[in-house]
Amino acid sequence: MQKNEVPTLFIPGYRGNRLSFGGMIFRLDHYGLGTKAMVVRVSTKGKVKFEQRRSLKTKNPLIQVLFANNRDERLEAVQLGKVLTMLKQKYQVKQVNLVGHSSGGNIAFNYLTNTSAKKSQAPQVMKFVNIATTFPGKEKDGKKLDPQLSILNIAGNIWNFRTDGGIPLDRDMALKKIVKPYIKSYQAKIISGSPLTTYHSMLHENGEVDRAVAVFLFKNGDQVPR
């Protein structure tokens, strides 16, 4: 397994809460793939509170980000920038990974393509995992991305109907055209199955998704049960 001290931030989608990524973070920690290190809470007024559980100088630290105002993607993207800046200032974090589900992917993407964000004051984003998100952005948005960025795009396909019940497969896969020419690497993984495991809001509870995330971020997902 790749062992490093690059924290991974998990960003939930519309009306997301601690349950959204709580299960995945627990499983990655439980199987020794990462360490649940911190919960970051952002108030409706943008005040950031760090609840540190373990040192960030540990094996693959995992950070859960929770927004009190969890229905405004663009505001949350700005607040994510503040969280990242504070991680660098307060904890000397130099690099991070981002994982977003549904509109959480849009929040991350909005931050990554926001040229007004003071990214020099924030950790460099090395890897971004998108899970089940539409991308209405234009191809020119890809030019704003860090050329050192690597992206994994995960989408659900219920019974080969080319949808996860919320996001059409082609709209999720549109990300490739936007980003691939401008970044270090792009890969996509389509998760096929029944609504019980592949429905939009169930993808972050899917063991196959856990493995894909672990392999992409940490170079190992063998401990995750099949």
mmCIF file with all atom_site columns, C-alpha atoms in Angstrom:
data_model
loop_
_atom_site.group_PDB
_atom_site.id
_atom_site.type_symbol
_atom_site.label_atom_id
_atom_site.label_alt_id
_atom_site.label_comp_id
_atom_site.label_asym_id
_atom_site.label_entity_id
_atom_site.label_seq_id
_atom_site.pdbx_PDB_ins_code
_atom_site.Cartn_x
_atom_site.Cartn_y
_atom_site.Cartn_z
_atom_site.occupancy
_atom_site.B_iso_or_equiv
_atom_site.pdbx_formal_charge
_atom_site.auth_seq_id
_atom_site.auth_comp_id
_atom_site.auth_asym_id
_atom_site.auth_atom_id
_atom_site.pdbx_PDB_model_num
ATOM 1   C CA . MET A 1 1   ? 0.000   0.000  0.000   1.00 0.00 ? 1   MET A CA 1
ATOM 2   C CA . GLN A 1 2   ? 1.094   3.536  -0.659  1.00 0.00 ? 2   GLN A CA 1
ATOM 3   C CA . LYS A 1 3   ? 1.527   5.181  2.715   1.00 0.00 ? 3   LYS A CA 1
ATOM 4   C CA . ASN A 1 4   ? 1.685   8.943  2.797   1.00 0.00 ? 4   ASN A CA 1
ATOM 5   C CA . GLU A 1 5   ? 0.621   11.930 4.813   1.00 0.00 ? 5   GLU A CA 1
ATOM 6   C CA . VAL A 1 6   ? -1.522  13.532 2.104   1.00 0.00 ? 6   VAL A CA 1
ATOM 7   C CA . PRO A 1 7   ? -4.967  14.107 3.659   1.00 0.00 ? 7   PRO A CA 1
ATOM 8   C CA . THR A 1 8   ? -8.086  13.214 1.699   1.00 0.00 ? 8   THR A CA 1
ATOM 9   C CA . LEU A 1 9   ? -11.131 15.481 2.132   1.00 0.00 ? 9   LEU A CA 1
ATOM 10  C CA . PHE A 1 10  ? -14.612 13.987 1.610   1.00 0.00 ? 10  PHE A CA 1
ATOM 11  C CA . ILE A 1 11  ? -17.258 16.431 0.361   1.00 0.00 ? 11  ILE A CA 1
ATOM 12  C CA . PRO A 1 12  ? -20.935 15.420 0.500   1.00 0.00 ? 12  PRO A CA 1
ATOM 13  C CA . GLY A 1 13  ? -23.612 16.454 -1.959  1.00 0.00 ? 13  GLY A CA 1
ATOM 14  C CA . TYR A 1 14  ? -26.886 18.380 -1.728  1.00 0.00 ? 14  TYR A CA 1
ATOM 15  C CA . ARG A 1 15  ? -28.160 18.352 1.870   1.00 0.00 ? 15  ARG A CA 1
ATOM 16  C CA . GLY A 1 16  ? -25.295 16.005 2.723   1.00 0.00 ? 16  GLY A CA 1
ATOM 17  C CA . ASN A 1 17  ? -24.421 15.284 6.339   1.00 0.00 ? 17  ASN A CA 1
ATOM 18  C CA . ARG A 1 18  ? -22.120 13.098 8.446   1.00 0.00 ? 18  ARG A CA 1
ATOM 19  C CA . LEU A 1 19  ? -23.837 9.956  7.138   1.00 0.00 ? 19  LEU A CA 1
ATOM 20  C CA . SER A 1 20  ? -23.065 10.753 3.494   1.00 0.00 ? 20  SER A CA 1
ATOM 21  C CA . PHE A 1 21  ? -19.405 9.746  3.638   1.00 0.00 ? 21  PHE A CA 1
ATOM 22  C CA . GLY A 1 22  ? -19.380 8.453  7.199   1.00 0.00 ? 22  GLY A CA 1
ATOM 23  C CA . GLY A 1 23  ? -19.660 4.840  6.083   1.00 0.00 ? 23  GLY A CA 1
ATOM 24  C CA . MET A 1 24  ? -16.889 5.008  3.498   1.00 0.00 ? 24  MET A CA 1
ATOM 25  C CA . ILE A 1 25  ? -14.516 6.765  5.903   1.00 0.00 ? 25  ILE A CA 1
ATOM 26  C CA . PHE A 1 26  ? -15.293 4.156  8.582   1.00 0.00 ? 26  PHE A CA 1
ATOM 27  C CA . ARG A 1 27  ? -14.639 1.286  6.178   1.00 0.00 ? 27  ARG A CA 1
ATOM 28  C CA . LEU A 1 28  ? -11.369 2.708  4.842   1.00 0.00 ? 28  LEU A CA 1
ATOM 29  C CA . ASP A 1 29  ? -10.225 3.191  8.432   1.00 0.00 ? 29  ASP A CA 1
ATOM 30  C CA . HIS A 1 30  ? -11.500 -0.211 9.560   1.00 0.00 ? 30  HIS A CA 1
ATOM 31  C CA . TYR A 1 31  ? -9.637  -2.075 6.835   1.00 0.00 ? 31  TYR A CA 1
ATOM 32  C CA . GLY A 1 32  ? -6.418  -0.192 7.505   1.00 0.00 ? 32  GLY A CA 1
ATOM 33  C CA . LEU A 1 33  ? -6.414  1.737  4.236   1.00 0.00 ? 33  LEU A CA 1
ATOM 34  C CA . GLY A 1 34  ? -6.598  5.152  5.856   1.00 0.00 ? 34  GLY A CA 1
ATOM 35  C CA . THR A 1 35  ? -7.000  6.863  9.211   1.00 0.00 ? 35  THR A CA 1
ATOM 36  C CA . LYS A 1 36  ? -10.051 8.901  10.217  1.00 0.00 ? 36  LYS A CA 1
ATOM 37  C CA . ALA A 1 37  ? -8.180  11.948 11.424  1.00 0.00 ? 37  ALA A CA 1
ATOM 38  C CA . MET A 1 38  ? -10.495 14.952 11.412  1.00 0.00 ? 38  MET A CA 1
ATOM 39  C CA . VAL A 1 39  ? -13.993 16.365 10.967  1.00 0.00 ? 39  VAL A CA 1
ATOM 40  C CA . VAL A 1 40  ? -14.259 19.913 9.635   1.00 0.00 ? 40  VAL A CA 1
ATOM 41  C CA . ARG A 1 41  ? -17.512 21.797 10.252  1.00 0.00 ? 41  ARG A CA 1
ATOM 42  C CA . VAL A 1 42  ? -18.353 24.989 8.380   1.00 0.00 ? 42  VAL A CA 1
ATOM 43  C CA . SER A 1 43  ? -21.137 27.115 9.874   1.00 0.00 ? 43  SER A CA 1
ATOM 44  C CA . THR A 1 44  ? -23.773 28.998 7.871   1.00 0.00 ? 44  THR A CA 1
ATOM 45  C CA . LYS A 1 45  ? -21.658 32.136 8.382   1.00 0.00 ? 45  LYS A CA 1
ATOM 46  C CA . GLY A 1 46  ? -18.544 30.365 7.120   1.00 0.00 ? 46  GLY A CA 1
ATOM 47  C CA . LYS A 1 47  ? -16.834 29.820 10.466  1.00 0.00 ? 47  LYS A CA 1
ATOM 48  C CA . VAL A 1 48  ? -14.557 26.786 10.275  1.00 0.00 ? 48  VAL A CA 1
ATOM 49  C CA . LYS A 1 49  ? -14.179 24.380 13.202  1.00 0.00 ? 49  LYS A CA 1
ATOM 50  C CA . PHE A 1 50  ? -11.578 21.594 13.152  1.00 0.00 ? 50  PHE A CA 1
ATOM 51  C CA . GLU A 1 51  ? -12.336 18.531 15.267  1.00 0.00 ? 51  GLU A CA 1
ATOM 52  C CA . GLN A 1 52  ? -9.086  16.584 15.262  1.00 0.00 ? 52  GLN A CA 1
ATOM 53  C CA . ARG A 1 53  ? -9.331  12.877 16.104  1.00 0.00 ? 53  ARG A CA 1
ATOM 54  C CA . ARG A 1 54  ? -5.854  11.740 15.047  1.00 0.00 ? 54  ARG A CA 1
ATOM 55  C CA . SER A 1 55  ? -2.660  13.395 13.871  1.00 0.00 ? 55  SER A CA 1
ATOM 56  C CA . LEU A 1 56  ? -2.504  14.414 10.216  1.00 0.00 ? 56  LEU A CA 1
ATOM 57  C CA . LYS A 1 57  ? 1.021   12.959 10.260  1.00 0.00 ? 57  LYS A CA 1
ATOM 58  C CA . THR A 1 58  ? -0.429  9.484  10.023  1.00 0.00 ? 58  THR A CA 1
ATOM 59  C CA . LYS A 1 59  ? -1.191  6.885  7.368   1.00 0.00 ? 59  LYS A CA 1
ATOM 60  C CA . ASN A 1 60  ? -3.464  8.316  4.667   1.00 0.00 ? 60  ASN A CA 1
ATOM 61  C CA . PRO A 1 61  ? -5.420  10.739 6.913   1.00 0.00 ? 61  PRO A CA 1
ATOM 62  C CA . LEU A 1 62  ? -9.129  11.037 6.107   1.00 0.00 ? 62  LEU A CA 1
ATOM 63  C CA . ILE A 1 63  ? -11.018 14.303 6.702   1.00 0.00 ? 63  ILE A CA 1
ATOM 64  C CA . GLN A 1 64  ? -14.814 14.629 6.618   1.00 0.00 ? 64  GLN A CA 1
ATOM 65  C CA . VAL A 1 65  ? -16.057 18.096 5.591   1.00 0.00 ? 65  VAL A CA 1
ATOM 66  C CA . LEU A 1 66  ? -19.553 19.123 6.708   1.00 0.00 ? 66  LEU A CA 1
ATOM 67  C CA . PHE A 1 67  ? -21.276 22.324 5.558   1.00 0.00 ? 67  PHE A CA 1
ATOM 68  C CA . ALA A 1 68  ? -24.145 23.770 7.597   1.00 0.00 ? 68  ALA A CA 1
ATOM 69  C CA . ASN A 1 69  ? -25.339 25.545 4.435   1.00 0.00 ? 69  ASN A CA 1
ATOM 70  C CA . ASN A 1 70  ? -25.405 22.381 2.342   1.00 0.00 ? 70  ASN A CA 1
ATOM 71  C CA . ARG A 1 71  ? -27.598 23.500 -0.568  1.00 0.00 ? 71  ARG A CA 1
ATOM 72  C CA . ASP A 1 72  ? -25.445 26.104 -2.300  1.00 0.00 ? 72  ASP A CA 1
ATOM 73  C CA . GLU A 1 73  ? -22.653 24.613 -4.431  1.00 0.00 ? 73  GLU A CA 1
ATOM 74  C CA . ARG A 1 74  ? -20.902 27.866 -5.274  1.00 0.00 ? 74  ARG A CA 1
ATOM 75  C CA . LEU A 1 75  ? -20.912 29.105 -1.686  1.00 0.00 ? 75  LEU A CA 1
ATOM 76  C CA . GLU A 1 76  ? -19.618 25.739 -0.506  1.00 0.00 ? 76  GLU A CA 1
ATOM 77  C CA . ALA A 1 77  ? -16.842 25.903 -3.123  1.00 0.00 ? 77  ALA A CA 1
ATOM 78  C CA . VAL A 1 78  ? -15.724 29.226 -1.645  1.00 0.00 ? 78  VAL A CA 1
ATOM 79  C CA . GLN A 1 79  ? -15.948 27.767 1.857   1.00 0.00 ? 79  GLN A CA 1
ATOM 80  C CA . LEU A 1 80  ? -13.933 24.734 0.723   1.00 0.00 ? 80  LEU A CA 1
ATOM 81  C CA . GLY A 1 81  ? -11.216 27.133 -0.358  1.00 0.00 ? 81  GLY A CA 1
ATOM 82  C CA . LYS A 1 82  ? -11.228 28.637 3.121   1.00 0.00 ? 82  LYS A CA 1
ATOM 83  C CA . VAL A 1 83  ? -10.969 25.182 4.705   1.00 0.00 ? 83  VAL A CA 1
ATOM 84  C CA . LEU A 1 84  ? -7.999  24.318 2.513   1.00 0.00 ? 84  LEU A CA 1
ATOM 85  C CA . THR A 1 85  ? -6.234  27.602 3.220   1.00 0.00 ? 85  THR A CA 1
ATOM 86  C CA . MET A 1 86  ? -6.670  27.076 6.949   1.00 0.00 ? 86  MET A CA 1
ATOM 87  C CA . LEU A 1 87  ? -5.358  23.513 6.695   1.00 0.00 ? 87  LEU A CA 1
ATOM 88  C CA . LYS A 1 88  ? -2.170  24.891 5.189   1.00 0.00 ? 88  LYS A CA 1
ATOM 89  C CA . GLN A 1 89  ? -1.848  27.725 7.679   1.00 0.00 ? 89  GLN A CA 1
ATOM 90  C CA . LYS A 1 90  ? -2.832  25.813 10.816  1.00 0.00 ? 90  LYS A CA 1
ATOM 91  C CA . TYR A 1 91  ? -1.510  22.321 10.083  1.00 0.00 ? 91  TYR A CA 1
ATOM 92  C CA . GLN A 1 92  ? 1.147   22.959 7.399   1.00 0.00 ? 92  GLN A CA 1
ATOM 93  C CA . VAL A 1 93  ? -0.664  20.680 4.934   1.00 0.00 ? 93  VAL A CA 1
ATOM 94  C CA . LYS A 1 94  ? 0.981   21.062 1.520   1.00 0.00 ? 94  LYS A CA 1
ATOM 95  C CA . GLN A 1 95  ? -0.990  18.574 -0.588  1.00 0.00 ? 95  GLN A CA 1
ATOM 96  C CA . VAL A 1 96  ? -4.499  17.087 -0.430  1.00 0.00 ? 96  VAL A CA 1
ATOM 97  C CA . ASN A 1 97  ? -6.884  14.809 -2.303  1.00 0.00 ? 97  ASN A CA 1
ATOM 98  C CA . LEU A 1 98  ? -10.597 15.544 -2.778  1.00 0.00 ? 98  LEU A CA 1
ATOM 99  C CA . VAL A 1 99  ? -13.496 13.072 -2.983  1.00 0.00 ? 99  VAL A CA 1
ATOM 100 C CA . GLY A 1 100 ? -16.952 14.411 -3.863  1.00 0.00 ? 100 GLY A CA 1
ATOM 101 C CA . HIS A 1 101 ? -20.306 12.691 -4.266  1.00 0.00 ? 101 HIS A CA 1
ATOM 102 C CA . SER A 1 102 ? -23.092 14.182 -6.395  1.00 0.00 ? 102 SER A CA 1
ATOM 103 C CA . SER A 1 103 ? -23.033 17.975 -6.010  1.00 0.00 ? 103 SER A CA 1
ATOM 104 C CA . GLY A 1 104 ? -20.005 17.473 -3.770  1.00 0.00 ? 104 GLY A CA 1
ATOM 105 C CA . GLY A 1 105 ? -18.176 16.749 -7.018  1.00 0.00 ? 105 GLY A CA 1
ATOM 106 C CA . ASN A 1 106 ? -19.395 20.037 -8.412  1.00 0.00 ? 106 ASN A CA 1
ATOM 107 C CA . ILE A 1 107 ? -18.239 21.828 -5.258  1.00 0.00 ? 107 ILE A CA 1
ATOM 108 C CA . ALA A 1 108 ? -14.743 20.406 -5.722  1.00 0.00 ? 108 ALA A CA 1
ATOM 109 C CA . PHE A 1 109 ? -14.759 21.125 -9.469  1.00 0.00 ? 109 PHE A CA 1
ATOM 110 C CA . ASN A 1 110 ? -15.946 24.701 -8.905  1.00 0.00 ? 110 ASN A CA 1
ATOM 111 C CA . TYR A 1 111 ? -13.069 25.236 -6.494  1.00 0.00 ? 111 TYR A CA 1
ATOM 112 C CA . LEU A 1 112 ? -10.533 23.634 -8.832  1.00 0.00 ? 112 LEU A CA 1
ATOM 113 C CA . THR A 1 113 ? -11.591 25.805 -11.794 1.00 0.00 ? 113 THR A CA 1
ATOM 114 C CA . ASN A 1 114 ? -12.066 29.049 -9.847  1.00 0.00 ? 114 ASN A CA 1
ATOM 115 C CA . THR A 1 115 ? -9.232  31.249 -11.044 1.00 0.00 ? 115 THR A CA 1
ATOM 116 C CA . SER A 1 116 ? -9.995  33.850 -8.365  1.00 0.00 ? 116 SER A CA 1
ATOM 117 C CA . ALA A 1 117 ? -9.338  31.363 -5.548  1.00 0.00 ? 117 ALA A CA 1
ATOM 118 C CA . LYS A 1 118 ? -5.996  32.007 -3.872  1.00 0.00 ? 118 LYS A CA 1
ATOM 119 C CA . LYS A 1 119 ? -4.686  28.503 -4.470  1.00 0.00 ? 119 LYS A CA 1
ATOM 120 C CA . SER A 1 120 ? -1.105  29.493 -3.701  1.00 0.00 ? 120 SER A CA 1
ATOM 121 C CA . GLN A 1 121 ? -2.228  29.932 -0.103  1.00 0.00 ? 121 GLN A CA 1
ATOM 122 C CA . ALA A 1 122 ? -3.873  26.491 -0.047  1.00 0.00 ? 122 ALA A CA 1
ATOM 123 C CA . PRO A 1 123 ? -2.527  22.936 -0.380  1.00 0.00 ? 123 PRO A CA 1
ATOM 124 C CA . GLN A 1 124 ? -2.081  21.630 -3.909  1.00 0.00 ? 124 GLN A CA 1
ATOM 125 C CA . VAL A 1 125 ? -4.853  19.217 -4.911  1.00 0.00 ? 125 VAL A CA 1
ATOM 126 C CA . MET A 1 126 ? -3.142  16.115 -6.276  1.00 0.00 ? 126 MET A CA 1
ATOM 127 C CA . LYS A 1 127 ? -6.071  13.736 -6.842  1.00 0.00 ? 127 LYS A CA 1
ATOM 128 C CA . PHE A 1 128 ? -9.814  14.244 -7.273  1.00 0.00 ? 128 PHE A CA 1
ATOM 129 C CA . VAL A 1 129 ? -12.412 11.471 -7.132  1.00 0.00 ? 129 VAL A CA 1
ATOM 130 C CA . ASN A 1 130 ? -15.809 12.361 -8.535  1.00 0.00 ? 130 ASN A CA 1
ATOM 131 C CA . ILE A 1 131 ? -18.741 10.072 -7.742  1.00 0.00 ? 131 ILE A CA 1
ATOM 132 C CA . ALA A 1 132 ? -22.022 10.477 -9.660  1.00 0.00 ? 132 ALA A CA 1
ATOM 133 C CA . THR A 1 133 ? -22.043 14.094 -10.783 1.00 0.00 ? 133 THR A CA 1
ATOM 134 C CA . THR A 1 134 ? -23.298 15.999 -13.801 1.00 0.00 ? 134 THR A CA 1
ATOM 135 C CA . PHE A 1 135 ? -20.832 18.402 -15.369 1.00 0.00 ? 135 PHE A CA 1
ATOM 136 C CA . PRO A 1 136 ? -22.455 21.334 -17.200 1.00 0.00 ? 136 PRO A CA 1
ATOM 137 C CA . GLY A 1 137 ? -19.044 22.996 -17.535 1.00 0.00 ? 137 GLY A CA 1
ATOM 138 C CA . LYS A 1 138 ? -17.504 23.819 -20.884 1.00 0.00 ? 138 LYS A CA 1
ATOM 139 C CA . GLU A 1 139 ? -14.290 22.446 -22.355 1.00 0.00 ? 139 GLU A CA 1
ATOM 140 C CA . LYS A 1 140 ? -12.520 25.726 -21.643 1.00 0.00 ? 140 LYS A CA 1
ATOM 141 C CA . ASP A 1 141 ? -12.962 25.075 -17.909 1.00 0.00 ? 141 ASP A CA 1
ATOM 142 C CA . GLY A 1 142 ? -10.415 22.291 -18.150 1.00 0.00 ? 142 GLY A CA 1
ATOM 143 C CA . LYS A 1 143 ? -7.703  24.817 -19.001 1.00 0.00 ? 143 LYS A CA 1
ATOM 144 C CA . LYS A 1 144 ? -8.059  26.228 -15.486 1.00 0.00 ? 144 LYS A CA 1
ATOM 145 C CA . LEU A 1 145 ? -7.052  22.941 -13.836 1.00 0.00 ? 145 LEU A CA 1
ATOM 146 C CA . ASP A 1 146 ? -3.643  22.139 -12.376 1.00 0.00 ? 146 ASP A CA 1
ATOM 147 C CA . PRO A 1 147 ? -1.720  20.081 -14.972 1.00 0.00 ? 147 PRO A CA 1
ATOM 148 C CA . GLN A 1 148 ? -0.454  17.885 -12.110 1.00 0.00 ? 148 GLN A CA 1
ATOM 149 C CA . LEU A 1 149 ? -4.011  16.850 -11.157 1.00 0.00 ? 149 LEU A CA 1
ATOM 150 C CA . SER A 1 150 ? -5.204  13.246 -11.523 1.00 0.00 ? 150 SER A CA 1
ATOM 151 C CA . ILE A 1 151 ? -8.933  12.461 -11.707 1.00 0.00 ? 151 ILE A CA 1
ATOM 152 C CA . LEU A 1 152 ? -10.992 9.312  -11.153 1.00 0.00 ? 152 LEU A CA 1
ATOM 153 C CA . ASN A 1 153 ? -14.601 9.610  -12.330 1.00 0.00 ? 153 ASN A CA 1
ATOM 154 C CA . ILE A 1 154 ? -17.061 7.009  -10.958 1.00 0.00 ? 154 ILE A CA 1
ATOM 155 C CA . ALA A 1 155 ? -20.595 6.564  -12.302 1.00 0.00 ? 155 ALA A CA 1
ATOM 156 C CA . GLY A 1 156 ? -23.468 4.159  -11.659 1.00 0.00 ? 156 GLY A CA 1
ATOM 157 C CA . ASN A 1 157 ? -25.258 2.082  -14.283 1.00 0.00 ? 157 ASN A CA 1
ATOM 158 C CA . ILE A 1 158 ? -28.401 0.357  -12.998 1.00 0.00 ? 158 ILE A CA 1
ATOM 159 C CA . TRP A 1 159 ? -29.160 -2.800 -15.002 1.00 0.00 ? 159 TRP A CA 1
ATOM 160 C CA . ASN A 1 160 ? -27.457 -1.282 -18.076 1.00 0.00 ? 160 ASN A CA 1
ATOM 161 C CA . PHE A 1 161 ? -30.085 1.473  -18.325 1.00 0.00 ? 161 PHE A CA 1
ATOM 162 C CA . ARG A 1 162 ? -27.178 3.977  -18.450 1.00 0.00 ? 162 ARG A CA 1
ATOM 163 C CA . THR A 1 163 ? -28.267 5.865  -15.360 1.00 0.00 ? 163 THR A CA 1
ATOM 164 C CA . ASP A 1 164 ? -27.849 5.600  -11.607 1.00 0.00 ? 164 ASP A CA 1
ATOM 165 C CA . GLY A 1 165 ? -31.479 6.616  -11.197 1.00 0.00 ? 165 GLY A CA 1
ATOM 166 C CA . GLY A 1 166 ? -30.523 10.257 -10.748 1.00 0.00 ? 166 GLY A CA 1
ATOM 167 C CA . ILE A 1 167 ? -27.634 11.017 -13.088 1.00 0.00 ? 167 ILE A CA 1
ATOM 168 C CA . PRO A 1 168 ? -27.560 9.823  -16.723 1.00 0.00 ? 168 PRO A CA 1
ATOM 169 C CA . LEU A 1 169 ? -24.316 8.025  -17.491 1.00 0.00 ? 169 LEU A CA 1
ATOM 170 C CA . ASP A 1 170 ? -23.456 10.218 -20.475 1.00 0.00 ? 170 ASP A CA 1
ATOM 171 C CA . ARG A 1 171 ? -23.752 13.391 -18.404 1.00 0.00 ? 171 ARG A CA 1
ATOM 172 C CA . ASP A 1 172 ? -21.336 12.026 -15.808 1.00 0.00 ? 172 ASP A CA 1
ATOM 173 C CA . MET A 1 173 ? -18.912 10.799 -18.459 1.00 0.00 ? 173 MET A CA 1
ATOM 174 C CA . ALA A 1 174 ? -18.931 14.266 -20.076 1.00 0.00 ? 174 ALA A CA 1
ATOM 175 C CA . LEU A 1 175 ? -16.190 15.152 -17.599 1.00 0.00 ? 175 LEU A CA 1
ATOM 176 C CA . LYS A 1 176 ? -13.610 13.357 -19.767 1.00 0.00 ? 176 LYS A CA 1
ATOM 177 C CA . LYS A 1 177 ? -13.969 15.776 -22.657 1.00 0.00 ? 177 LYS A CA 1
ATOM 178 C CA . ILE A 1 178 ? -13.685 18.760 -20.325 1.00 0.00 ? 178 ILE A CA 1
ATOM 179 C CA . VAL A 1 179 ? -10.578 17.733 -18.394 1.00 0.00 ? 179 VAL A CA 1
ATOM 180 C CA . LYS A 1 180 ? -8.500  15.032 -20.082 1.00 0.00 ? 180 LYS A CA 1
ATOM 181 C CA . PRO A 1 181 ? -6.378  17.265 -22.368 1.00 0.00 ? 181 PRO A CA 1
ATOM 182 C CA . TYR A 1 182 ? -5.307  19.467 -19.472 1.00 0.00 ? 182 TYR A CA 1
ATOM 183 C CA . ILE A 1 183 ? -4.451  17.220 -16.516 1.00 0.00 ? 183 ILE A CA 1
ATOM 184 C CA . LYS A 1 184 ? -1.895  14.589 -15.583 1.00 0.00 ? 184 LYS A CA 1
ATOM 185 C CA . SER A 1 185 ? -4.272  11.633 -15.843 1.00 0.00 ? 185 SER A CA 1
ATOM 186 C CA . TYR A 1 186 ? -7.950  10.790 -16.192 1.00 0.00 ? 186 TYR A CA 1
ATOM 187 C CA . GLN A 1 187 ? -9.686  7.485  -15.656 1.00 0.00 ? 187 GLN A CA 1
ATOM 188 C CA . ALA A 1 188 ? -13.305 6.432  -15.364 1.00 0.00 ? 188 ALA A CA 1
ATOM 189 C CA . LYS A 1 189 ? -15.022 3.509  -13.685 1.00 0.00 ? 189 LYS A CA 1
ATOM 190 C CA . ILE A 1 190 ? -18.627 2.490  -14.294 1.00 0.00 ? 190 ILE A CA 1
ATOM 191 C CA . ILE A 1 191 ? -20.284 0.573  -11.460 1.00 0.00 ? 191 ILE A CA 1
ATOM 192 C CA . SER A 1 192 ? -22.994 -1.770 -12.741 1.00 0.00 ? 192 SER A CA 1
ATOM 193 C CA . GLY A 1 193 ? -25.617 -3.511 -10.630 1.00 0.00 ? 193 GLY A CA 1
ATOM 194 C CA . SER A 1 194 ? -29.072 -3.346 -9.125  1.00 0.00 ? 194 SER A CA 1
ATOM 195 C CA . PRO A 1 195 ? -30.725 -0.300 -7.539  1.00 0.00 ? 195 PRO A CA 1
ATOM 196 C CA . LEU A 1 196 ? -29.807 -1.727 -4.119  1.00 0.00 ? 196 LEU A CA 1
ATOM 197 C CA . THR A 1 197 ? -26.103 -1.132 -4.749  1.00 0.00 ? 197 THR A CA 1
ATOM 198 C CA . THR A 1 198 ? -25.906 1.221  -7.720  1.00 0.00 ? 198 THR A CA 1
ATOM 199 C CA . TYR A 1 199 ? -28.625 3.798  -7.112  1.00 0.00 ? 199 TYR A CA 1
ATOM 200 C CA . HIS A 1 200 ? -27.307 7.373  -6.955  1.00 0.00 ? 200 HIS A CA 1
ATOM 201 C CA . SER A 1 201 ? -27.422 7.742  -3.169  1.00 0.00 ? 201 SER A CA 1
ATOM 202 C CA . MET A 1 202 ? -26.098 4.206  -2.608  1.00 0.00 ? 202 MET A CA 1
ATOM 203 C CA . LEU A 1 203 ? -22.864 4.513  -4.577  1.00 0.00 ? 203 LEU A CA 1
ATOM 204 C CA . HIS A 1 204 ? -20.871 5.774  -1.600  1.00 0.00 ? 204 HIS A CA 1
ATOM 205 C CA . GLU A 1 205 ? -21.973 2.615  0.252   1.00 0.00 ? 205 GLU A CA 1
ATOM 206 C CA . ASN A 1 206 ? -20.841 0.287  -2.547  1.00 0.00 ? 206 ASN A CA 1
ATOM 207 C CA . GLY A 1 207 ? -17.822 -1.935 -1.840  1.00 0.00 ? 207 GLY A CA 1
ATOM 208 C CA . GLU A 1 208 ? -16.693 -1.727 -5.456  1.00 0.00 ? 208 GLU A CA 1
ATOM 209 C CA . VAL A 1 209 ? -16.577 2.059  -5.116  1.00 0.00 ? 209 VAL A CA 1
ATOM 210 C CA . ASP A 1 210 ? -14.582 1.718  -1.879  1.00 0.00 ? 210 ASP A CA 1
ATOM 211 C CA . ARG A 1 211 ? -12.025 -0.423 -3.706  1.00 0.00 ? 211 ARG A CA 1
ATOM 212 C CA . ALA A 1 212 ? -11.788 1.922  -6.670  1.00 0.00 ? 212 ALA A CA 1
ATOM 213 C CA . VAL A 1 213 ? -11.219 4.908  -4.364  1.00 0.00 ? 213 VAL A CA 1
ATOM 214 C CA . ALA A 1 214 ? -8.616  3.019  -2.312  1.00 0.00 ? 214 ALA A CA 1
ATOM 215 C CA . VAL A 1 215 ? -6.704  1.851  -5.380  1.00 0.00 ? 215 VAL A CA 1
ATOM 216 C CA . PHE A 1 216 ? -6.695  5.319  -6.929  1.00 0.00 ? 216 PHE A CA 1
ATOM 217 C CA . LEU A 1 217 ? -5.694  7.155  -3.759  1.00 0.00 ? 217 LEU A CA 1
ATOM 218 C CA . PHE A 1 218 ? -3.602  4.588  -1.905  1.00 0.00 ? 218 PHE A CA 1
ATOM 219 C CA . LYS A 1 219 ? -2.629  2.023  -4.575  1.00 0.00 ? 219 LYS A CA 1
ATOM 220 C CA . ASN A 1 220 ? -4.426  -0.774 -2.699  1.00 0.00 ? 220 ASN A CA 1
ATOM 221 C CA . GLY A 1 221 ? -8.007  -1.893 -2.220  1.00 0.00 ? 221 GLY A CA 1
ATOM 222 C CA . ASP A 1 222 ? -7.424  -5.588 -1.564  1.00 0.00 ? 222 ASP A CA 1
ATOM 223 C CA . GLN A 1 223 ? -8.580  -5.397 2.058   1.00 0.00 ? 223 GLN A CA 1
ATOM 224 C CA . VAL A 1 224 ? -12.075 -4.284 1.050   1.00 0.00 ? 224 VAL A CA 1
ATOM 225 C CA . PRO A 1 225 ? -14.423 -7.305 1.024   1.00 0.00 ? 225 PRO A CA 1
ATOM 226 C CA . ARG A 1 226 ? -15.997 -8.257 -2.301  1.00 0.00 ? 226 ARG A CA 1
#
